[in-house]
Amino acid sequence: MKTSIFAAGFCAVATLAAAETPVLTVYTYDSFVSDWGPGPAVEKAFEEECGCDLQFVGTGDGAALLARLKLEGKRTPADIALGLDTNLMATAEESGLFAPLPEPRPALDLPVEWNNAFFQPFDWGYFAFVYDKTKVTSPPKSFRELAESDLRIVIQDPRSSTPGLGLLLWVKAAYGDEAGGIWEGLSDNIVTVTKGWSEAYGMFLEGEADMVLSYTTSPAYHLIAEKDDTKAAALFEEGHYMQIEVAGKIAGTDQPELADRFLAFMASDRFQSIIPTTNWMYPAKIPSGGLPDGFETLIRPAKALLLSPKEAGEIRDEALAEWLAALSR
Amino acid sequence: MAGRTQPLGAIRWLGSGAAALVLALVPGTLAAVFLRAESTGAITASDWAAIRFTLIQAALSAAISVVLAVPLARALARRSFAGRRFLIALMGAPFILPVIVAVLGLLAIFGRNGLLNAALGALGLPAISIYGLPGVLLAHVFFNLPLATRLLLQGWAAIPAEHFRLASSLGFTPRHIFRWLELPMLRATLPGAFMVIFLICLTSFAVVLALGGGPRATTIELAIYQAFRFEFDLGKAAKLAALQFLVGAIAAAIALRFGRNALFGSGLDRTIERHDATGRITMLADAAIIITAAGFLLTPLLAIAVSGLQGIFALPATVWHSVMRSLLVALGATALTLALSLPLALLIATSRAHTPAISAVEAIGYLSLAASPLVIGTGLFIILFPLADPVALALPLTALVNAIMSLPFALRVLTPAIRDAEAAFGPLADSLGLFGRDRLRLFLLPRIRAPIGFTAGLAAALSMGDLGVIALFSAPGSATLPLQIYRLRAAYRVEDAAAAALLLLILSFALFWLFDKGGRTNART
């Protein structure tokens, strides 16, 4: 107890001393700020060069982050929002809370064209079904093959999970009007639908399912951090839907220059080289040192699927209705 | 004789204050969300389907839990064996586990790849799948059977030992004893236990979805979640939360109508000499019931222990920091729970006339059971945001919300104990002129020490295991242990997460055990 009082006092003094240094407040999702996410290393690296205090605030996931910003409205203390994805961008832009990006915008290494005035990508990944090579010897090569197989999968609910929504849009982008039929075919393969990614991935690791909806980069974690090369992602012929994670500058920020500097830093080698082994995603710009060893073993889809923010916004209610109808039978 | 109507004076004001705080935090936050809403979507057909499914699963979960609790509580009430108290306490552990931990523990036994299916496979029998309504019910019974058993054990302990002695000297058979002693007690106790569990299951969501096998298992809470984060529609979220309240209120009203408040004892601390149950067959039956229930409730815990054991000494330092934070939050929540529940319980239990006002206060105490945690968190945020930085207050707010969530259980334990004490010794205290603070200090508090300890233990353990509102306001360096478990899982660190889950289980149980034991030591009962 004594130490915590001491610590509280110490923090108060430290806050007073820091009153001179400008503070940059970055809202992001919870796993970004966790001790195992990119947050701590990014904070250290940026503070070394900005002469400022970078403060992260974590809130749930990307959708929770946007809900929080909309709740706070123009009075939000955030200077930067980091961690939205393309599926949330339309709503985010409509909110009027974001300022245009500073020019010139940095060049990036994305598999698709990027030309958005408000949001700058910091990492990206492909959704994929991950399996255990020792248990599944001939993985399906498409949603149709998956539906015809007797493989069992766990997926996430699009209403409560970002990857869940990604899968919904993946099927819709690949199959359009036939999406409902694909879901009907998949319904007997689905063991269950979880609230979030963690539950689903945990159930897969416990052997409850043969495959789980995750990312093509997931096997890299097992390979690099655990020296376990048994996990792989199945390559689908119809292409893989992308998740591009972006950051934007809050229009009402009281630190506009610092926010611009952070956005520039986000495309730098220092920031981008932290991403692959903390967020387990592809960096938006390949750092000069290249990708970490092990990433070359990952599957590279021939075709990247991505709906524009506008399309995604328009189509998702219909896609959700199809999903519900097919799986509620 | 002014003192007769108000034996505890100032307590009434404190109790009313506690009720007002609950009103501000539960319906108050709902109102805040509603007022902040810009547009409001209509309740759709799929929302009605969610409401229907919620009602069905909650009613079945509660019914199965209380029905199974009857033989279990009866067996535990009339048997004494070494480690009985420890077993009762340990069987309560599922109740306090974070959802993801409990689900994985259950699946280790009952899942597709679980022990049960391995055993069936070895015997050449077909595998079973629990996903769907059976999985939802299995999980809810796993969580709530211990609670139902505890509530019924209180009922059994409240039957005076003299009645059993009298029954035995009158030559009552077990059937007579059931008819004349146990049945009236069950009739009074079961509706209350049913109601509490029904309300708990009403707001359940992540478990229902994970084991429910798909969107058929959509509950109201998930629909609220969807309104918040898929549709960004605060108004609809508030509407659905209000509906959830309404359902809860109707259930509570029905339960209160059928269940009279029995004179529960604080109980549990003694087995009653039962001459009717000494037969060999009843003894074997009781043993079988206790062993089966213990197997059902403890094997998933054992699975959690086994998977966490390896990593527990290698946990990163930051996990230990979150342990400290969680302990502080749990202790804070415990103090707050007692500060709120004692005055409320005293207000309810010492009112000599059962006025509508008192019934209302009693109902307010149970409100938080039917509340949506997401709505409380968001409402709190809306209320606090213009005044202070909610992120800076993350830990105190978590403690406060945890305390409000423990309040219904605290009231369920404390109110009957105080009523009991007042019924037995109140007139004596009156004739001795013990009123106000002296009555509390010299007579009531010493008599209800054991239930206070039990309440404190329950509040501490519940708070320790609850993710609560911290997930909405988290800043780096403020993670509690449950949040840290989620973060470890989100970072693929499954082994560390399993170890942290075991740590959480041990700490929650230790807190519960210490408080519960502290309450019983030298208790003058």
mmCIF file of C-alpha atoms in Angstrom, chain A residues 137-271:
data_model
loop_
_atom_site.group_PDB
_atom_site.id
_atom_site.type_symbol
_atom_site.label_atom_id
_atom_site.label_comp_id
_atom_site.label_asym_id
_atom_site.label_seq_id
_atom_site.Cartn_x
_atom_site.Cartn_y
_atom_site.Cartn_z
ATOM 1 C CA THR A 137 -3.551 -32.994 -44.926
ATOM 2 C CA SER A 138 -5.458 -31.694 -47.936
ATOM 3 C CA PRO A 139 -6.922 -28.309 -47.046
ATOM 4 C CA PRO A 140 -9.835 -26.963 -49.125
ATOM 5 C CA LYS A 141 -8.959 -24.580 -51.958
ATOM 6 C CA SER A 142 -12.205 -22.594 -51.985
ATOM 7 C CA PHE A 143 -15.334 -21.890 -49.987
ATOM 8 C CA ARG A 144 -17.171 -24.437 -52.134
ATOM 9 C CA GLU A 145 -14.622 -27.140 -51.341
ATOM 10 C CA LEU A 146 -14.805 -26.201 -47.679
ATOM 11 C CA ALA A 147 -18.599 -26.445 -47.761
ATOM 12 C CA GLU A 148 -18.448 -29.866 -49.406
ATOM 13 C CA SER A 149 -15.829 -31.203 -46.985
ATOM 14 C CA ASP A 150 -16.618 -32.498 -43.534
ATOM 15 C CA LEU A 151 -14.078 -30.140 -41.973
ATOM 16 C CA ARG A 152 -15.305 -28.323 -38.914
ATOM 17 C CA ILE A 153 -14.689 -24.589 -38.542
ATOM 18 C CA VAL A 154 -15.115 -21.902 -35.875
ATOM 19 C CA ILE A 155 -15.910 -18.374 -37.002
ATOM 20 C CA GLN A 156 -16.654 -15.056 -35.295
ATOM 21 C CA ASP A 157 -19.968 -13.223 -35.194
ATOM 22 C CA PRO A 158 -19.978 -10.261 -37.620
ATOM 23 C CA ARG A 159 -22.148 -8.338 -35.167
ATOM 24 C CA SER A 160 -19.550 -8.378 -32.416
ATOM 25 C CA SER A 161 -16.214 -9.017 -34.115
ATOM 26 C CA THR A 162 -14.068 -7.343 -36.770
ATOM 27 C CA PRO A 163 -12.773 -10.584 -38.348
ATOM 28 C CA GLY A 164 -16.348 -11.883 -38.291
ATOM 29 C CA LEU A 165 -17.442 -8.888 -40.353
ATOM 30 C CA GLY A 166 -14.410 -9.437 -42.603
ATOM 31 C CA LEU A 167 -15.524 -12.994 -43.370
ATOM 32 C CA LEU A 168 -19.057 -11.797 -44.128
ATOM 33 C CA LEU A 169 -17.689 -9.294 -46.668
ATOM 34 C CA TRP A 170 -15.177 -11.834 -48.034
ATOM 35 C CA VAL A 171 -17.964 -14.213 -49.034
ATOM 36 C CA LYS A 172 -20.040 -11.316 -50.363
ATOM 37 C CA ALA A 173 -17.131 -9.843 -52.371
ATOM 38 C CA ALA A 174 -16.276 -13.243 -53.855
ATOM 39 C CA TYR A 175 -19.775 -14.548 -54.529
ATOM 40 C CA GLY A 176 -22.151 -11.573 -54.691
ATOM 41 C CA ASP A 177 -25.710 -12.831 -55.068
ATOM 42 C CA GLU A 178 -24.633 -16.430 -54.426
ATOM 43 C CA ALA A 179 -23.297 -15.573 -50.968
ATOM 44 C CA GLY A 180 -26.445 -16.839 -49.253
ATOM 45 C CA GLY A 181 -26.041 -20.226 -50.935
ATOM 46 C CA ILE A 182 -22.398 -20.435 -49.855
ATOM 47 C CA TRP A 183 -23.427 -19.787 -46.261
ATOM 48 C CA GLU A 184 -26.090 -22.473 -46.458
ATOM 49 C CA GLY A 185 -23.431 -24.881 -47.681
ATOM 50 C CA LEU A 186 -21.093 -23.878 -44.871
ATOM 51 C CA SER A 187 -23.700 -24.075 -42.121
ATOM 52 C CA ASP A 188 -23.057 -27.769 -41.358
ATOM 53 C CA ASN A 189 -19.293 -27.136 -41.170
ATOM 54 C CA ILE A 190 -19.615 -24.441 -38.511
ATOM 55 C CA VAL A 191 -19.077 -25.798 -35.007
ATOM 56 C CA THR A 192 -19.948 -22.483 -33.491
ATOM 57 C CA VAL A 193 -19.762 -18.718 -33.812
ATOM 58 C CA THR A 194 -17.950 -16.757 -31.135
ATOM 59 C CA LYS A 195 -18.124 -13.209 -29.830
ATOM 60 C CA GLY A 196 -14.533 -12.422 -30.735
ATOM 61 C CA TRP A 197 -11.330 -13.670 -32.321
ATOM 62 C CA SER A 198 -9.743 -14.820 -29.026
ATOM 63 C CA GLU A 199 -12.505 -17.277 -28.165
ATOM 64 C CA ALA A 200 -12.499 -18.764 -31.655
ATOM 65 C CA TYR A 201 -8.734 -19.092 -31.888
ATOM 66 C CA GLY A 202 -8.577 -20.609 -28.401
ATOM 67 C CA MET A 203 -11.193 -23.190 -29.338
ATOM 68 C CA PHE A 204 -9.240 -24.070 -32.490
ATOM 69 C CA LEU A 205 -6.021 -24.551 -30.517
ATOM 70 C CA GLU A 206 -7.891 -26.801 -28.064
ATOM 71 C CA GLY A 207 -8.883 -29.025 -30.965
ATOM 72 C CA GLU A 208 -12.566 -28.086 -31.041
ATOM 73 C CA ALA A 209 -12.392 -27.351 -34.762
ATOM 74 C CA ASP A 210 -10.203 -28.233 -37.741
ATOM 75 C CA MET A 211 -9.985 -24.654 -38.966
ATOM 76 C CA VAL A 212 -10.532 -21.157 -37.622
ATOM 77 C CA LEU A 213 -11.085 -17.821 -39.320
ATOM 78 C CA SER A 214 -7.960 -15.760 -38.700
ATOM 79 C CA TYR A 215 -5.229 -14.194 -40.850
ATOM 80 C CA THR A 216 -2.652 -15.552 -43.317
ATOM 81 C CA THR A 217 -0.055 -14.142 -40.900
ATOM 82 C CA SER A 218 -1.240 -16.181 -37.877
ATOM 83 C CA PRO A 219 1.087 -19.140 -38.648
ATOM 84 C CA ALA A 220 4.011 -16.677 -38.443
ATOM 85 C CA TYR A 221 3.378 -16.264 -34.714
ATOM 86 C CA HIS A 222 3.595 -19.985 -34.073
ATOM 87 C CA LEU A 223 6.660 -20.305 -36.289
ATOM 88 C CA ILE A 224 8.623 -17.313 -34.979
ATOM 89 C CA ALA A 225 7.580 -17.124 -31.333
ATOM 90 C CA GLU A 226 6.984 -20.816 -30.623
ATOM 91 C CA LYS A 227 9.193 -22.517 -33.235
ATOM 92 C CA ASP A 228 6.100 -24.467 -34.226
ATOM 93 C CA ASP A 229 5.652 -24.951 -37.978
ATOM 94 C CA THR A 230 2.496 -27.083 -37.833
ATOM 95 C CA LYS A 231 0.057 -24.208 -38.443
ATOM 96 C CA ALA A 232 -0.780 -22.992 -41.923
ATOM 97 C CA ALA A 233 -3.401 -20.909 -43.709
ATOM 98 C CA ALA A 234 -5.452 -22.398 -46.548
ATOM 99 C CA LEU A 235 -5.085 -20.632 -49.912
ATOM 100 C CA PHE A 236 -8.471 -19.961 -51.536
ATOM 101 C CA GLU A 237 -8.833 -19.630 -55.309
ATOM 102 C CA GLU A 238 -11.476 -16.921 -55.165
ATOM 103 C CA GLY A 239 -8.974 -14.624 -53.470
ATOM 104 C CA HIS A 240 -8.663 -13.409 -49.897
ATOM 105 C CA TYR A 241 -10.427 -10.447 -48.355
ATOM 106 C CA MET A 242 -8.105 -7.846 -46.910
ATOM 107 C CA GLN A 243 -8.166 -5.968 -43.684
ATOM 108 C CA ILE A 244 -6.368 -2.647 -43.945
ATOM 109 C CA GLU A 245 -5.911 -0.924 -40.601
ATOM 110 C CA VAL A 246 -5.773 2.836 -40.748
ATOM 111 C CA ALA A 247 -5.234 5.925 -38.624
ATOM 112 C CA GLY A 248 -6.693 9.394 -39.011
ATOM 113 C CA LYS A 249 -6.191 12.824 -37.544
ATOM 114 C CA ILE A 250 -8.968 14.284 -35.403
ATOM 115 C CA ALA A 251 -10.212 17.589 -36.825
ATOM 116 C CA GLY A 252 -10.449 19.247 -33.436
ATOM 117 C CA THR A 253 -6.926 18.323 -32.305
ATOM 118 C CA ASP A 254 -5.006 20.868 -30.262
ATOM 119 C CA GLN A 255 -1.719 19.382 -31.510
ATOM 120 C CA PRO A 256 -2.105 19.478 -35.320
ATOM 121 C CA GLU A 257 1.647 19.567 -36.081
ATOM 122 C CA LEU A 258 2.450 16.798 -33.629
ATOM 123 C CA ALA A 259 -0.371 14.715 -35.100
ATOM 124 C CA ASP A 260 1.075 15.230 -38.595
ATOM 125 C CA ARG A 261 4.489 14.188 -37.320
ATOM 126 C CA PHE A 262 2.997 11.041 -35.840
ATOM 127 C CA LEU A 263 1.332 10.162 -39.148
ATOM 128 C CA ALA A 264 4.671 10.625 -40.923
ATOM 129 C CA PHE A 265 6.369 8.521 -38.238
ATOM 130 C CA MET A 266 3.757 5.835 -38.793
ATOM 131 C CA ALA A 267 5.146 5.237 -42.298
ATOM 132 C CA SER A 268 8.772 5.237 -41.059
ATOM 133 C CA ASP A 269 11.039 2.228 -40.780
ATOM 134 C CA ARG A 270 11.008 2.413 -36.990
ATOM 135 C CA PHE A 271 7.247 2.149 -36.678
#
